[in-house]
CSV table of C-alpha atoms and ligand atoms in Angstrom, one decimal:
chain,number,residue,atom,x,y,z
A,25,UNK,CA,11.6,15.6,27.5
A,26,UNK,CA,13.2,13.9,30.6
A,27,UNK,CA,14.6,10.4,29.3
A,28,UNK,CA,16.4,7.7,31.8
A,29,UNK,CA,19.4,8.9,31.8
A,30,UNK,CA,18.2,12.1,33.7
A,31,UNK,CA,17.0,9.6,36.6
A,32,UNK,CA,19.6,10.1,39.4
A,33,UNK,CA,19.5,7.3,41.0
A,34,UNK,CA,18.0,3.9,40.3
A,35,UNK,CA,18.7,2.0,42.9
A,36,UNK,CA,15.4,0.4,44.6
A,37,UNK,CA,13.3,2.9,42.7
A,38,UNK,CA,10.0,1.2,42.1
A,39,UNK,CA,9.1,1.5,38.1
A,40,UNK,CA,6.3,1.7,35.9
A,41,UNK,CA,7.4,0.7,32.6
A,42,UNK,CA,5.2,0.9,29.9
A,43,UNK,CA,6.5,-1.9,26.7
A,44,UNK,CA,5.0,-2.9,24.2
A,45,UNK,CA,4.3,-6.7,23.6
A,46,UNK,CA,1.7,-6.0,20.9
A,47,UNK,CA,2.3,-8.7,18.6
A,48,UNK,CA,1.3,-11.3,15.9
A,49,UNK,CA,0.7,-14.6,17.3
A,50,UNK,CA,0.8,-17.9,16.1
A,51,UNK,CA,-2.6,-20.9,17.1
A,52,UNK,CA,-0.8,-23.2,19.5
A,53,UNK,CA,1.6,-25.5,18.1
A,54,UNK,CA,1.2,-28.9,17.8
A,55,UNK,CA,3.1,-32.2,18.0
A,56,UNK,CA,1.9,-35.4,16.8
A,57,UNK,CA,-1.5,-33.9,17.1
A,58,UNK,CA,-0.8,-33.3,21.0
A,59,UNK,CA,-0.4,-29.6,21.9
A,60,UNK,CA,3.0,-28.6,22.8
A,61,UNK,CA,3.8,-28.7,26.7
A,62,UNK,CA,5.7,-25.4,26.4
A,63,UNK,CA,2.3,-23.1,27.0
A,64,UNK,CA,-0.6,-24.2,28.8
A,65,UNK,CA,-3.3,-22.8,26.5
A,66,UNK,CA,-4.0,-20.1,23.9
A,67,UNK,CA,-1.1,-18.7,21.5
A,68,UNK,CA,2.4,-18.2,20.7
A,69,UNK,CA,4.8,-15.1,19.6
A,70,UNK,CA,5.1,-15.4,15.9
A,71,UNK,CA,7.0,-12.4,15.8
A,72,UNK,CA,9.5,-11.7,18.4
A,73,UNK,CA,11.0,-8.3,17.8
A,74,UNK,CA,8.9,-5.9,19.6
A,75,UNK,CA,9.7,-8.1,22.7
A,76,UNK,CA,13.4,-8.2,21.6
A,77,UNK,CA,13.4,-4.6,21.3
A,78,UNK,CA,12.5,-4.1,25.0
A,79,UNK,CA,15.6,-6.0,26.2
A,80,UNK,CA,17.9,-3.2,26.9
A,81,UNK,CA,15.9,-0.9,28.3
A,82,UNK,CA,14.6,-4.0,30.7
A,83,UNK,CA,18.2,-5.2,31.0
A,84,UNK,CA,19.2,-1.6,31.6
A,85,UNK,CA,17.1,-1.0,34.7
A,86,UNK,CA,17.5,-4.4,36.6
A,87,UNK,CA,21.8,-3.5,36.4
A,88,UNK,CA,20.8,-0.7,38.1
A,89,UNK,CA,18.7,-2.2,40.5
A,90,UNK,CA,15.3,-0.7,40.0
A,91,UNK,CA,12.0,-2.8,40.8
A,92,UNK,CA,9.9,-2.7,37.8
A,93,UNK,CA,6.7,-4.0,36.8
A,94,UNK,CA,5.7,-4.0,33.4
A,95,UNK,CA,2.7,-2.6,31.4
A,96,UNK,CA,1.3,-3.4,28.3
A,97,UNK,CA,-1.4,-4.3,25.7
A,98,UNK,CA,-2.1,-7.2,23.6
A,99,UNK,CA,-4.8,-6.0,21.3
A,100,UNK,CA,-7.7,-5.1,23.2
A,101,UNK,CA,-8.2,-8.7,24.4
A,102,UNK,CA,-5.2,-11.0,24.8
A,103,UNK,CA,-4.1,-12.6,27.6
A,104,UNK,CA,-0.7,-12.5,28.5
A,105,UNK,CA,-0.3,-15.7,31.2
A,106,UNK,CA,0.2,-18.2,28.4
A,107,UNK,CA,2.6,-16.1,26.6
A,108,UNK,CA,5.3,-15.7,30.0
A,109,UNK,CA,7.1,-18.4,29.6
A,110,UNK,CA,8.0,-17.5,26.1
A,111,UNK,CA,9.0,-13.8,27.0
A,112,UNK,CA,10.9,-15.3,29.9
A,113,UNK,CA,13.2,-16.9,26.8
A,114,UNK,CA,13.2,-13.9,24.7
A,115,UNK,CA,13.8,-11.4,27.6
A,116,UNK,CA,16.5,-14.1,29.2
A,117,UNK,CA,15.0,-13.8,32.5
A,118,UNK,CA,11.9,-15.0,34.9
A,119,UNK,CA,9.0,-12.6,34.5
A,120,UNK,CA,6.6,-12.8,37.3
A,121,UNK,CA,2.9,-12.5,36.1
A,122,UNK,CA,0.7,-10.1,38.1
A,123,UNK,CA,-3.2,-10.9,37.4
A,124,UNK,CA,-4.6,-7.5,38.7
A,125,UNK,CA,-3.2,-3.8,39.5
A,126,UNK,CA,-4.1,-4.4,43.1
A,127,UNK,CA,-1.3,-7.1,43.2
A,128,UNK,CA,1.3,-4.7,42.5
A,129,UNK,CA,2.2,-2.7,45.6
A,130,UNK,CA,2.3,-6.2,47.5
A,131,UNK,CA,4.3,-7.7,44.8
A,132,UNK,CA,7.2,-4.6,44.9
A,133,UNK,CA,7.3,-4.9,48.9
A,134,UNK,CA,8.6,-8.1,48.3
A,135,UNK,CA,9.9,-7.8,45.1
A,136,UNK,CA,11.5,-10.9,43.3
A,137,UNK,CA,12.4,-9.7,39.8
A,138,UNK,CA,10.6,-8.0,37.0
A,139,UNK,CA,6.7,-8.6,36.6
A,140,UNK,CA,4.1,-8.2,33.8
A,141,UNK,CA,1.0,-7.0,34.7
A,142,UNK,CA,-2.0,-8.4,32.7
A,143,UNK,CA,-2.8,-6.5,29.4
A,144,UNK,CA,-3.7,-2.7,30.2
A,145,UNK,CA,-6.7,-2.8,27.5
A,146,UNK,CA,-8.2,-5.5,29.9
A,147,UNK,CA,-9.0,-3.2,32.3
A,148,UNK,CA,-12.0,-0.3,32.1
A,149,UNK,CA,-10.3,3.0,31.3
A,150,UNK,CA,-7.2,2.3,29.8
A,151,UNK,CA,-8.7,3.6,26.5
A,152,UNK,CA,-10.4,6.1,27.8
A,153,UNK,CA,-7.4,7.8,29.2
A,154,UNK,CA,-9.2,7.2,32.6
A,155,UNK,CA,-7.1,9.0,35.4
A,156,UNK,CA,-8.7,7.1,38.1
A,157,UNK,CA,-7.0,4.2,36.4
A,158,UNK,CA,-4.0,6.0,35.7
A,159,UNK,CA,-3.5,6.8,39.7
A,160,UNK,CA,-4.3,3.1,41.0
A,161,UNK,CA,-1.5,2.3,38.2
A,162,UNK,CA,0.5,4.6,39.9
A,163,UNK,CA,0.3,4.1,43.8
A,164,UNK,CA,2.9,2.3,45.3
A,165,UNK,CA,5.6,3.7,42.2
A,166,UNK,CA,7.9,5.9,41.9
A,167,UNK,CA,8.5,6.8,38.3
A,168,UNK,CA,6.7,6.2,35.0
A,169,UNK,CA,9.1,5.2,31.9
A,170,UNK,CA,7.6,4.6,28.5
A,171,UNK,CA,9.1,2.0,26.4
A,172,UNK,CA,6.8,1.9,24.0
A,173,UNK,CA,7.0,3.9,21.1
A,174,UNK,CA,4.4,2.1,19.0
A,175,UNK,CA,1.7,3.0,20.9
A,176,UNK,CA,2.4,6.8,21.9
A,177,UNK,CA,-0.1,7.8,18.9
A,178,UNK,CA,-2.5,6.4,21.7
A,179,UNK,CA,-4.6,8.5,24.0
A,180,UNK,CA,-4.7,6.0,26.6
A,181,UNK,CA,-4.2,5.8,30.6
A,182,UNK,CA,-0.7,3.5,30.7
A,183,UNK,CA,0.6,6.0,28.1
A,184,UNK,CA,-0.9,10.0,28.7
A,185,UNK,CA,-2.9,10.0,32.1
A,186,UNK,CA,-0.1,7.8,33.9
A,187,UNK,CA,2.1,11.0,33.0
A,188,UNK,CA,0.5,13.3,36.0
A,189,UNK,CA,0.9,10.8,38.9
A,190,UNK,CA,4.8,10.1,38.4
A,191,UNK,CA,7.8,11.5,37.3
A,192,UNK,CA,8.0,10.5,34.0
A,193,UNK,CA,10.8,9.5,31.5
A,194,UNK,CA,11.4,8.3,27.8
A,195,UNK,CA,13.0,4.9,27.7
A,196,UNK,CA,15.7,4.1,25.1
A,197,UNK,CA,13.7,3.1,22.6
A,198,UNK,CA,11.4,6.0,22.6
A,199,UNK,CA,14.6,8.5,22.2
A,200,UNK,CA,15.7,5.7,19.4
A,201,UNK,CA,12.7,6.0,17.6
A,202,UNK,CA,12.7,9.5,17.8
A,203,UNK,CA,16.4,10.1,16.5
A,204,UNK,CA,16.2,7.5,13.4
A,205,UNK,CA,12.8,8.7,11.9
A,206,UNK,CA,13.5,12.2,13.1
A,207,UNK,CA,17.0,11.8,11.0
A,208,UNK,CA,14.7,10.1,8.1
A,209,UNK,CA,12.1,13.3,8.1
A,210,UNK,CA,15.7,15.7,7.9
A,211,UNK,CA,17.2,14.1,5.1
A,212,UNK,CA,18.3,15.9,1.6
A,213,UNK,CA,15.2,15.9,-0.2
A,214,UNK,CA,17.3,14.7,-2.7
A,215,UNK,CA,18.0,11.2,-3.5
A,216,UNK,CA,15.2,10.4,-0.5
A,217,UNK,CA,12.7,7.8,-1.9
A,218,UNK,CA,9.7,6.9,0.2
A,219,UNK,CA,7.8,3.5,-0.4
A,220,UNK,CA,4.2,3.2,0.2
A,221,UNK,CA,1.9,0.2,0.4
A,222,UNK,CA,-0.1,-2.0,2.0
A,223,UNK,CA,-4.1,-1.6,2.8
A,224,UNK,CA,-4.9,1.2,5.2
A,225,UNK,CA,-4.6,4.2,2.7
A,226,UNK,CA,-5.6,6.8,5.5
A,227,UNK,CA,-2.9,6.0,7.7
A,228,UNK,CA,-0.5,6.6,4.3
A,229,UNK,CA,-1.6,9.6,2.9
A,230,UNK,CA,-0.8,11.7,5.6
A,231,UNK,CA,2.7,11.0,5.6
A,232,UNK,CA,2.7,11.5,1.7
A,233,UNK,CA,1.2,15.1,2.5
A,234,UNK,CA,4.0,15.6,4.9
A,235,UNK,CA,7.0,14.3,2.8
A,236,UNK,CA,6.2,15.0,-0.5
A,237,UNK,CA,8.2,18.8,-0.6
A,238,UNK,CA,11.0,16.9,1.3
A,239,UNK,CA,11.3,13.6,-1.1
A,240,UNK,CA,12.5,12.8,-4.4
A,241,UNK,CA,10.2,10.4,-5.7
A,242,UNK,CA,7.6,8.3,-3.4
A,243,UNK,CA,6.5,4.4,-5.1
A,244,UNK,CA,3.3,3.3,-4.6
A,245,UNK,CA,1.2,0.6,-4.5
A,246,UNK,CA,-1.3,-1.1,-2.7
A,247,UNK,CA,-4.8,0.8,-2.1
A,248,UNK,CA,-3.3,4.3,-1.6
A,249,UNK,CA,-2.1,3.4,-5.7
A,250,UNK,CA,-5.6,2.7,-6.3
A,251,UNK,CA,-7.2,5.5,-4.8
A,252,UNK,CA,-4.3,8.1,-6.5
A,253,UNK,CA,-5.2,5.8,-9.7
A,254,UNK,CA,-9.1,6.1,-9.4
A,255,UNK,CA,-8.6,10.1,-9.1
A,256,UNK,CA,-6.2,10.6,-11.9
A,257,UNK,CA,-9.0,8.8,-13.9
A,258,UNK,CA,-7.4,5.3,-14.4
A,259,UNK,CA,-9.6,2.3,-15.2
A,260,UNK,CA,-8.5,0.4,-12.1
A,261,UNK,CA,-11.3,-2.4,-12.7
A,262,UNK,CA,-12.5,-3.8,-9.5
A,263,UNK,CA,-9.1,-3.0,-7.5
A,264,UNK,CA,-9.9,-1.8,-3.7
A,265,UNK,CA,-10.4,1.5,-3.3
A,266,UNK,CA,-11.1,3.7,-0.2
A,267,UNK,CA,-15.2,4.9,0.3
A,268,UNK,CA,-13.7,8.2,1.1
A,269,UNK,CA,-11.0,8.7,-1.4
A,270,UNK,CA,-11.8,12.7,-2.2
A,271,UNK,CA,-11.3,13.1,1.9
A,272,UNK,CA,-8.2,10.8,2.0
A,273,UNK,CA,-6.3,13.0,-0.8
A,274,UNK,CA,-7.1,16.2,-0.3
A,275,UNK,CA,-5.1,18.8,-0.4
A,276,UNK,CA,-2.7,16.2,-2.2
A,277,UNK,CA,-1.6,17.2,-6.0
A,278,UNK,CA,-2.4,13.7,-7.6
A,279,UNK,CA,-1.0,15.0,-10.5
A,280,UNK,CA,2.5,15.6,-8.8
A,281,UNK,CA,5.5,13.6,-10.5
A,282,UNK,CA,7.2,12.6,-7.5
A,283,UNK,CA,4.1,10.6,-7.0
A,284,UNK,CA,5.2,6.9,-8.8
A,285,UNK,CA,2.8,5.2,-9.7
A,286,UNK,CA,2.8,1.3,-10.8
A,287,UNK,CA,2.9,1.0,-14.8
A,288,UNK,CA,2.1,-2.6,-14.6
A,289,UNK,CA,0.5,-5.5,-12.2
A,290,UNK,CA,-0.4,-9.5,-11.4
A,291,UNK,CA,-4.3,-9.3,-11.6
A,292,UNK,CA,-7.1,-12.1,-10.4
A,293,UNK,CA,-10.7,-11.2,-11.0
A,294,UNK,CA,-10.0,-8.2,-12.3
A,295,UNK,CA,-7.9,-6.5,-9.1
A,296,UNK,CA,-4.4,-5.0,-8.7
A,297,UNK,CA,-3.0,-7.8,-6.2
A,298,UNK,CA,0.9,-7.2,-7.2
A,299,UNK,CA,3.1,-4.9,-9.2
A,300,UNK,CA,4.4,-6.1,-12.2
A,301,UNK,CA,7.7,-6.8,-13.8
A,302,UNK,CA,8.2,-3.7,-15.3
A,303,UNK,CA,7.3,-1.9,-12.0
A,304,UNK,CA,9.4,-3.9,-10.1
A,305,UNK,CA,12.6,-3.2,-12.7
A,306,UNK,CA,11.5,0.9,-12.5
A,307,UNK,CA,11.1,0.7,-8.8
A,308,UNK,CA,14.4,-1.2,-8.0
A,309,UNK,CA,16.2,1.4,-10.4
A,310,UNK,CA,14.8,4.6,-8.2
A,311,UNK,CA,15.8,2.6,-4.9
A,312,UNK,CA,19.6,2.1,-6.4
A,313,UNK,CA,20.4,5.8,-6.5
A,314,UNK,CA,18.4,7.0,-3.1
A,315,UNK,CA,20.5,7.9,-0.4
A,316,UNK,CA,17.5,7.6,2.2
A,317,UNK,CA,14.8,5.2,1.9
A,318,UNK,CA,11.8,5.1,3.7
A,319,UNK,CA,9.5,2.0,3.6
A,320,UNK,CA,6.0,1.0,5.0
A,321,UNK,CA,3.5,-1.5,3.8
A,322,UNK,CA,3.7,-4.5,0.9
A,323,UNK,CA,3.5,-4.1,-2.9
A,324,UNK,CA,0.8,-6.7,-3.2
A,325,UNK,CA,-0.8,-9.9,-1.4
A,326,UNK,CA,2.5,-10.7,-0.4
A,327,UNK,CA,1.2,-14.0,1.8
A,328,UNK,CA,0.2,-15.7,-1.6
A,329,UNK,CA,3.0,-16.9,-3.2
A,330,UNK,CA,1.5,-16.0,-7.0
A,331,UNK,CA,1.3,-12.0,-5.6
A,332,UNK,CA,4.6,-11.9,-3.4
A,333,UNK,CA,7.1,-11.4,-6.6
A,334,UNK,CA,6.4,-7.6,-6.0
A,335,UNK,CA,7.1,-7.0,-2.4
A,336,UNK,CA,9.9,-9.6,-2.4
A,337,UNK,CA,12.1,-7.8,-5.1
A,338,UNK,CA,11.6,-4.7,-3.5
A,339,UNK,CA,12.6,-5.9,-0.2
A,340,UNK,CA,15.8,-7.5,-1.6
A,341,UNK,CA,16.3,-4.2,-3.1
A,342,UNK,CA,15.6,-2.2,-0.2
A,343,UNK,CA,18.1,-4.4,1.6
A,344,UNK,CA,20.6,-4.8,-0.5
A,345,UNK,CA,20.9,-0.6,-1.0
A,346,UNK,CA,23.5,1.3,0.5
A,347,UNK,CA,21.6,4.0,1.4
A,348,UNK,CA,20.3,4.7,4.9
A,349,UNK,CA,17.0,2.6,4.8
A,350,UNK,CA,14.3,2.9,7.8
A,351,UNK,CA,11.3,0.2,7.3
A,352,UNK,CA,8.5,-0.5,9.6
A,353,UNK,CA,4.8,-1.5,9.8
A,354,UNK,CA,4.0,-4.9,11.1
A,355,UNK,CA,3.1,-6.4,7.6
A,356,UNK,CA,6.2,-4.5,6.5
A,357,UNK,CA,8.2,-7.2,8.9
A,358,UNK,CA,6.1,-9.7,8.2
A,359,UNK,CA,6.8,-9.9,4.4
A,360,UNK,CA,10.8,-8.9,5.0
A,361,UNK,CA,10.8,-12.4,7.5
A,362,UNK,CA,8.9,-14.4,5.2
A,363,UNK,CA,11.2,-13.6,2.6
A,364,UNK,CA,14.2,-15.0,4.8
A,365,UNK,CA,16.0,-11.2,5.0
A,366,UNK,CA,17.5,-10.1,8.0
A,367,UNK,CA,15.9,-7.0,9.8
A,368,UNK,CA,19.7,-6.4,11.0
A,369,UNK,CA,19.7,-5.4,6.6
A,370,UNK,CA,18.3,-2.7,7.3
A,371,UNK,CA,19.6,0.6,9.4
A,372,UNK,CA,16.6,0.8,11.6
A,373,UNK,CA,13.7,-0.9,12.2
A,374,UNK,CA,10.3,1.2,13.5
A,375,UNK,CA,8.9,-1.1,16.0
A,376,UNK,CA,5.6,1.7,15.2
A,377,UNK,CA,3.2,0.6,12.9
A,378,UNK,CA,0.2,3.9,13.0
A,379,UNK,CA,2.8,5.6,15.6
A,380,UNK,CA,5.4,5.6,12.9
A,381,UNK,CA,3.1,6.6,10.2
A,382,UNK,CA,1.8,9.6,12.7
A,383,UNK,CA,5.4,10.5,13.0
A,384,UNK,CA,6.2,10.7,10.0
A,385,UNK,CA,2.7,12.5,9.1
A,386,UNK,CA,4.4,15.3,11.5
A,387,UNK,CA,1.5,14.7,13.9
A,388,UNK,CA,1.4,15.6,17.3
A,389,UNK,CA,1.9,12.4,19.3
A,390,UNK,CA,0.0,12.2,22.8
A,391,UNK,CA,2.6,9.6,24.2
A,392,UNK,CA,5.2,11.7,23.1
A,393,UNK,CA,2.9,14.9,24.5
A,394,UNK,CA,3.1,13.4,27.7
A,395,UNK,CA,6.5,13.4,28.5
A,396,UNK,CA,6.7,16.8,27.1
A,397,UNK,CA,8.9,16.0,24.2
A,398,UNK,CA,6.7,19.2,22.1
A,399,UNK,CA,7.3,21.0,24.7
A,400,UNK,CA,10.8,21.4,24.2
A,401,UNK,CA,11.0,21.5,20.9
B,20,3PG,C1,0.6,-1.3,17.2
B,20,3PG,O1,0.4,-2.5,17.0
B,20,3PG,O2,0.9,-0.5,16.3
B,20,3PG,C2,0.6,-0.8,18.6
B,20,3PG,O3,0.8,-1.8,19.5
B,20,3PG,C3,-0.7,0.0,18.9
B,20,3PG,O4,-1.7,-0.9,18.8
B,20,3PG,P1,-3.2,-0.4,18.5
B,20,3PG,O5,-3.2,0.0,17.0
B,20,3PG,O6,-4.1,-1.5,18.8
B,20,3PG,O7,-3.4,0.8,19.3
């Protein structure tokens, strides 16, 4: 796999750089009842880091004088015009806003400073890893670099197709990514605790499949609990479960010690919505002695304040640990910034959500594909 710094020479090389601004936004703030005068219309970034992230690679390229335009999504449907001048803050610079893909030879023969185009999902094909949309992408560009690890489990035209019209590179974060969960997967088995949680089991039990011969002890809650729960023959009341729950674990032993499951929970109408206290005590005891910690999803409805006591504790745990600690997962960040810890806590933060979770799963990524990091492997 080629990464950035095998680029010779950057100077007035025209680049396609593929970020990710994927993120949770906030309604339109208001003052006084009047809407504030800093966007025009729509939303605002509620979380900032996956922008953040994108700095130094961003920063990196406009030292070195490239001309780059900018590629992402926002869901499948955002709009990214009323979010510019708020990534002009975060990123510390203007951001030109290019509407169309037409717009972007014109705009790089008189180039004024990095531009975003509108989101990729916006246009047909993207999703379809269209290649008639990954050449118009292409024309008038020299090179391809992708940014944007958290969406490299995606099959998609600004992230696989885009690959056979430029020479294409991995960006630091992609090579970042790589490294600190690649350094997670390769840890002693030993003293390596992995937390699971959160709501979409199918995206969890593959990395549980993966890990479990190379993990001490894996804590779980959430509806990956459940479903292990339902299977071992608990009475788990009307706590959600998976529809597919024999598909979702199998070829999983259930029955396998290193899976830790909760002993206790805060219910409401009969569900599992946190872990209890004498969870939370056995849980923060197994994070103490890890060496490695690996953490993805919530220990219960974390956003209600009756069901956060569970994920908060765990966090602060997780946080205060000395071991090597990797979290990620959007709700995962969410619940570490509602409960006031710093991400800088932890050693490295996945901006992947399902890309992480694929990682770890030891799938084959088609991002990473694309630039031929299997390949070399
Ligand atoms: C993410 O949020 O994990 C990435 O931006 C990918 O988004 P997607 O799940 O909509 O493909």
């Amino acid at each position: 796999m080629k990464t950035v710094k095998d680029i010779p020479n950057l100077k007035d090389k025209k680049v396609l750089l593929r970020v990710d601004f994927d993120m949770a936004l906030n309604q339109q703030l208001t003052i006084n009842n009047q809407p504030s005068s800093s966007v025009s219309h729509g939303a605002r970034i509620a979380e900032p880091f996956r922008v953040e992230k994108q700095k130094l690679m961003i920063d990196y390229l406009i030292e070195h004088d490239a001309k780059v335009v900018m590629v992402a999504h926002l869901g499948d449907t955002g709009e990214f015009a009323p979010l510019i001048p708020q990534l002009h803050m975060l990123l510390g610079r203007e951001i030109a806003f290019l509407k169309s893909i037409e717009e972007i030879p014109a705009y790089l023969e008189n180039y004024a400073g990095p531009a975003l185009l509108e989101n990729i999902r916006r246009f047909p094909g993207e999703k379809e890893n269209d290649e008639e949309l990954a050449q118009k992408l292409s024309s008038g560009l020299d090179i391809y670099i992708n940014n944007a690890f958290a969406v490299c489990h995606r099959k998609h035209a600004s992230v696989s197709a885009v690959t056979k019209f430029l020479p294409s590179y991995a960006g630091f974060l992609v090579e970042e990514e790589i490294a600190k969960l690649g350094q997670a997967i390769d840890a002693p088995a030993e003293e390596k605790v992995i937390i699971m949680g959160g709501v979409k089991a199918e995206t969890k039990a593959p990395v549980i499949k993966n890990l479990i011969d190379n993990a001490d002890k894996i804590l779980l809650s959430g509806v990956i609990a459940n479903d292990i729960a339902k299977a071992r023959g608990e009475d788990i009341g009307r706590s959600v479960v998976d529809d597919n729950i024999n598909k979702i674990l199998s070829n999983l032993d259930i029955a396998s010690p290193k899976l830790v499951l909760p002993v206790d929970y805060i219910m409401a109408e009969n569900r599992r919505l946190d872990i209890g206290e004498k969870t939370i005590a056995m849980y923060r005891e197994v994070i103490n002695s890890a060496k490695t910690i690996i953490w993805n999803g919530p220990m219960g409805v974390f956003e209600k304040d009756e069901f956060s006591a569970g994920t908060k504790l765990v966090a602060q745990a997780v946080a205060d640990s000395s071991a090597i600690k990797i979290i990620g997962g959007g709700d995962t960040i969410a619940a570490v910034n509602r409960f006031s810890i710093p991400l800088e806590k932890f050693t490295f933060v996945s901006t992947g959500g399902g890309a992480m979770l694929a990682f770890l799963a030891g799938e084959r990524l088609s991002g990473l594909e694309a630039l031929g990091y299997y390949a070399d492997k």
